[in-house]
mmCIF file of C-alpha atoms in Angstrom:
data_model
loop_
_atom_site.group_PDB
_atom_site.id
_atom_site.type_symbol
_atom_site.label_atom_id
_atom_site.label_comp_id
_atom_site.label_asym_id
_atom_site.label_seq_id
_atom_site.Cartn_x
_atom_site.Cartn_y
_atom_site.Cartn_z
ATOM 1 C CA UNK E 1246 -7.033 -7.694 5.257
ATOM 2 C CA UNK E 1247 -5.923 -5.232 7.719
ATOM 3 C CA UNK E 1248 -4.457 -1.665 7.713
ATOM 4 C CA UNK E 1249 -2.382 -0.387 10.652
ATOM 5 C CA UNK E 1250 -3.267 3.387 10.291
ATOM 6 C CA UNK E 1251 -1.966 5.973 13.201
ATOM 7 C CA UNK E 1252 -1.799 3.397 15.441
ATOM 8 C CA UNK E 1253 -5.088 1.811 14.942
ATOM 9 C CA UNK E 1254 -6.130 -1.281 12.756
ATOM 10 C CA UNK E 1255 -8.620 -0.935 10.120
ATOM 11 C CA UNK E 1256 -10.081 -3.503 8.092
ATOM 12 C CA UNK E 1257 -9.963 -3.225 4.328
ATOM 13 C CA UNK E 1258 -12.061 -5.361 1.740
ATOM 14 C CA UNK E 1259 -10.309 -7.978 0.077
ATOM 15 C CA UNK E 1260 -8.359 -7.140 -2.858
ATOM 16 C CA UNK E 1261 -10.966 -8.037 -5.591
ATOM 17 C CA UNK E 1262 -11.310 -6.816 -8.930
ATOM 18 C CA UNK E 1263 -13.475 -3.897 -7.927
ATOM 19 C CA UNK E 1264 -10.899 -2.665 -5.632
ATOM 20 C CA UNK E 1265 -8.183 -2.967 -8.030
ATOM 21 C CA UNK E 1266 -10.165 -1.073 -10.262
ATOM 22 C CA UNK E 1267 -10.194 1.508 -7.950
ATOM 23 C CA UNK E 1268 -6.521 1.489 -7.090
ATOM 24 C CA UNK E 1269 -5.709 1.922 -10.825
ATOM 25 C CA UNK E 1270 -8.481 4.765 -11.512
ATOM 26 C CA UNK E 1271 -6.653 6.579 -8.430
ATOM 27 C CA UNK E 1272 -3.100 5.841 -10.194
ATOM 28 C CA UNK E 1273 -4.181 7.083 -13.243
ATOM 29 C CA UNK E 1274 -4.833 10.468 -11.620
ATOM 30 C CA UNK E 1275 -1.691 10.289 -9.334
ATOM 31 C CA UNK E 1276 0.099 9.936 -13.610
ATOM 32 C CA UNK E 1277 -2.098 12.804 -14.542
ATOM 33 C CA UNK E 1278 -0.957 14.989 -11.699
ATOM 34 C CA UNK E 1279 3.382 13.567 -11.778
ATOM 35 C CA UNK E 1280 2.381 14.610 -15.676
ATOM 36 C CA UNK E 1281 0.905 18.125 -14.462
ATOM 37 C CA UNK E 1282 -2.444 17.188 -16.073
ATOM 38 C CA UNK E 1283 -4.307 17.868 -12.989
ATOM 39 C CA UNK E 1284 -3.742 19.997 -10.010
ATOM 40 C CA UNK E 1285 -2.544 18.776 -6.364
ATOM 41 C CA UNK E 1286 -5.692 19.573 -4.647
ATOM 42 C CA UNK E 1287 -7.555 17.422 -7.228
ATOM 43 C CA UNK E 1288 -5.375 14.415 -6.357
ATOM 44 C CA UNK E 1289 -5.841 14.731 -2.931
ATOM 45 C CA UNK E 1290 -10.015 14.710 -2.972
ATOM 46 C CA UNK E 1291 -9.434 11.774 -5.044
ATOM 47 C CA UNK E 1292 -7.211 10.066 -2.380
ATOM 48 C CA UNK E 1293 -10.025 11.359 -0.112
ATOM 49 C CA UNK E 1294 -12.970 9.325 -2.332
ATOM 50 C CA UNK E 1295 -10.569 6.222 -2.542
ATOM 51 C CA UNK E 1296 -9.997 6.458 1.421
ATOM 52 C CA UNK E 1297 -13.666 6.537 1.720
ATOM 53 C CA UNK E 1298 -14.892 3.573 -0.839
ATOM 54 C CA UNK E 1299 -12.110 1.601 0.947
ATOM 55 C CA UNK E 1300 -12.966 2.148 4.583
ATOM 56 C CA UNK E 1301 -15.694 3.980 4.600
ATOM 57 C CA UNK E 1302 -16.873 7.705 6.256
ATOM 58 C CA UNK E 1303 -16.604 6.468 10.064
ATOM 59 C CA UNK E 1304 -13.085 5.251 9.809
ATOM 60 C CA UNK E 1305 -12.296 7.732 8.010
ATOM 61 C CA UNK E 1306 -13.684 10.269 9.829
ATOM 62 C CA UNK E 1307 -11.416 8.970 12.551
ATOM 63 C CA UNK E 1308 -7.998 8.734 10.662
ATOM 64 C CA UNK E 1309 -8.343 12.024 9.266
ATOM 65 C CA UNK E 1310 -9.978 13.712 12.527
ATOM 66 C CA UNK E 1311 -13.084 15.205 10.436
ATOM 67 C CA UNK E 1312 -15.399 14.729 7.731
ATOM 68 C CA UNK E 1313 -14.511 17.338 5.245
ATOM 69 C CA UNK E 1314 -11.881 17.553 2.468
ATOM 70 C CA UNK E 1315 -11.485 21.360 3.682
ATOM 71 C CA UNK E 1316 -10.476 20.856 6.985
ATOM 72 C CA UNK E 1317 -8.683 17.654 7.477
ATOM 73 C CA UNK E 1318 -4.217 17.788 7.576
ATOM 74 C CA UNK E 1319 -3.780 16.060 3.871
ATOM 75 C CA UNK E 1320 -0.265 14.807 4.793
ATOM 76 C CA UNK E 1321 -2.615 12.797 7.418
ATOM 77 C CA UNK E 1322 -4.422 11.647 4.357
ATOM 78 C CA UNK E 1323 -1.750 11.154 1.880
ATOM 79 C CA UNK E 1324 0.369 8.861 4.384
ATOM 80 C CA UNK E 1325 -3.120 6.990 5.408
ATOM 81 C CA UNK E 1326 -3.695 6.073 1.760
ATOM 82 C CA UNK E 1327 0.306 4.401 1.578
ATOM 83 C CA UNK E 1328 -0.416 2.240 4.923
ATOM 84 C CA UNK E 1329 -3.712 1.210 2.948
ATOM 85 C CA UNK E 1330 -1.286 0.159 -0.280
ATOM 86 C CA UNK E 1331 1.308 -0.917 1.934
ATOM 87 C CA UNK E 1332 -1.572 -3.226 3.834
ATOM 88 C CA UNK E 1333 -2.548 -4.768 0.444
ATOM 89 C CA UNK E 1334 0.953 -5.469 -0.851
ATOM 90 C CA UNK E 1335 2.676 -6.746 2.487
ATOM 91 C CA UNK E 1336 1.814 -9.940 1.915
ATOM 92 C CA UNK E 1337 2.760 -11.151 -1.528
ATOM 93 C CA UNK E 1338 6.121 -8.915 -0.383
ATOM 94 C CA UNK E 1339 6.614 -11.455 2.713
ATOM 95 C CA UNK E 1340 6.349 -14.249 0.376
ATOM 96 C CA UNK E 1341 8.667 -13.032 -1.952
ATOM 97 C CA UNK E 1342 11.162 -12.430 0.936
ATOM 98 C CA UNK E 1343 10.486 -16.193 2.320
ATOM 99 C CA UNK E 1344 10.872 -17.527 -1.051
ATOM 100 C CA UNK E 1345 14.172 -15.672 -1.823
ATOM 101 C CA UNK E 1346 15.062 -17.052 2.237
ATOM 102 C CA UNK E 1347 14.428 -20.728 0.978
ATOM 103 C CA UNK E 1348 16.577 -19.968 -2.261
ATOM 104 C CA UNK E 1349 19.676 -18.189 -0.095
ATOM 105 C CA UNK E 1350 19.513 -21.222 2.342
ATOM 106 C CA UNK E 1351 19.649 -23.728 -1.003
ATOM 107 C CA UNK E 1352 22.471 -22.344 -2.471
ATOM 108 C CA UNK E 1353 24.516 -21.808 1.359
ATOM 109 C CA UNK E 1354 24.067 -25.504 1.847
ATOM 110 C CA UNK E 1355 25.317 -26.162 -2.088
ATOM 111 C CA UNK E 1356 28.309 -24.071 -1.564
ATOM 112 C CA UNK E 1357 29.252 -25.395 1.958
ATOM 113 C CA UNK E 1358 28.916 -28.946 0.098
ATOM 114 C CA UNK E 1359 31.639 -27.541 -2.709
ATOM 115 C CA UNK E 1360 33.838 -26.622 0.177
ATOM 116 C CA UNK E 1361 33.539 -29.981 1.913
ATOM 117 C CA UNK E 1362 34.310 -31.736 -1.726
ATOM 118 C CA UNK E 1363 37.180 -29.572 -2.330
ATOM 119 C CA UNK E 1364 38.382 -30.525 1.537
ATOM 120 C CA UNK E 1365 38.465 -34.102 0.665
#
C-alpha cells in the first residue's frame, strides 16, 4: 500500500487489524473533539502519533519538515493524515466505481435491446 504525500510516495503497512485499530482509536478522538470533548491541539498530537505508528519518524520527519509537534505547519499534518486515509480507501473505492461501470454498461445494452424490440 502506498501513500502519495506532497509529491512523494510513502509506503504504508497493510491494512490489518492493528492498523484499523488505530484508525478507529484516532476517530474516536477526532468524535471527542467534533463533540468538544477534547481540545484541537490534542487532536492534532494524536494525528501526529498515528502519522508516526503508520510511517514512522523518518518519513515523517520528511512530510512534516521536522521532528517536533511544536514546530511543524499542522495543516501539513492534518492534510498528510487524509492522503494516508485516502491511500487505504482508494482501492475498494475503484472497485466500487468498476463494479457500478459493469452494472451501467448491463443495463445500456438492456435498454438499447428494448429499443431495437420496440423498432421491430
Amino acid at each position: 500500500m502506498k501513500a502519495r504525500i506532497n509529491g512523494k510516495t510513502y509506503e504504508l503497512p497493510k491494512l490489518t487489524m492493528a492498523v484499523n485499530e488505530k484508525l478507529e482509536d484516532y476517530d474516536e478522538k477526532e468524535t471527542a473533539f467534533k463533540n468538544e470533548e477534547i481540545k484541537a491541539s490534542d487532536l492534532y498530537r494524536e494525528q501526529y502519533k498515528l502519522i508516526n505508528d503508520l510511517l514512522g519518524e523518518t518519513a515523517v520527519c520528511e512530510i512534516l519538515q521536522g521532528d517536533n509537534i511544536e514546530e511543524i505547519d499542522l495543516t501539513n499534518l492534518t492534510l498528510a493524515l487524509m492522503d494516508i486515509r485516502k491511500a487505504y480507501t482508494d482501492p475498494i473505492t475503484e472497485k466500487h466505481l468498476e463494479d457500478f461501470r459493469g452494472t451501467m454498461g448491463r443495463i445500456k445494452g438492456d435498454i438499447e435491446l428494448v429499443k431495437e424490440m420496440k423498432n421491430v
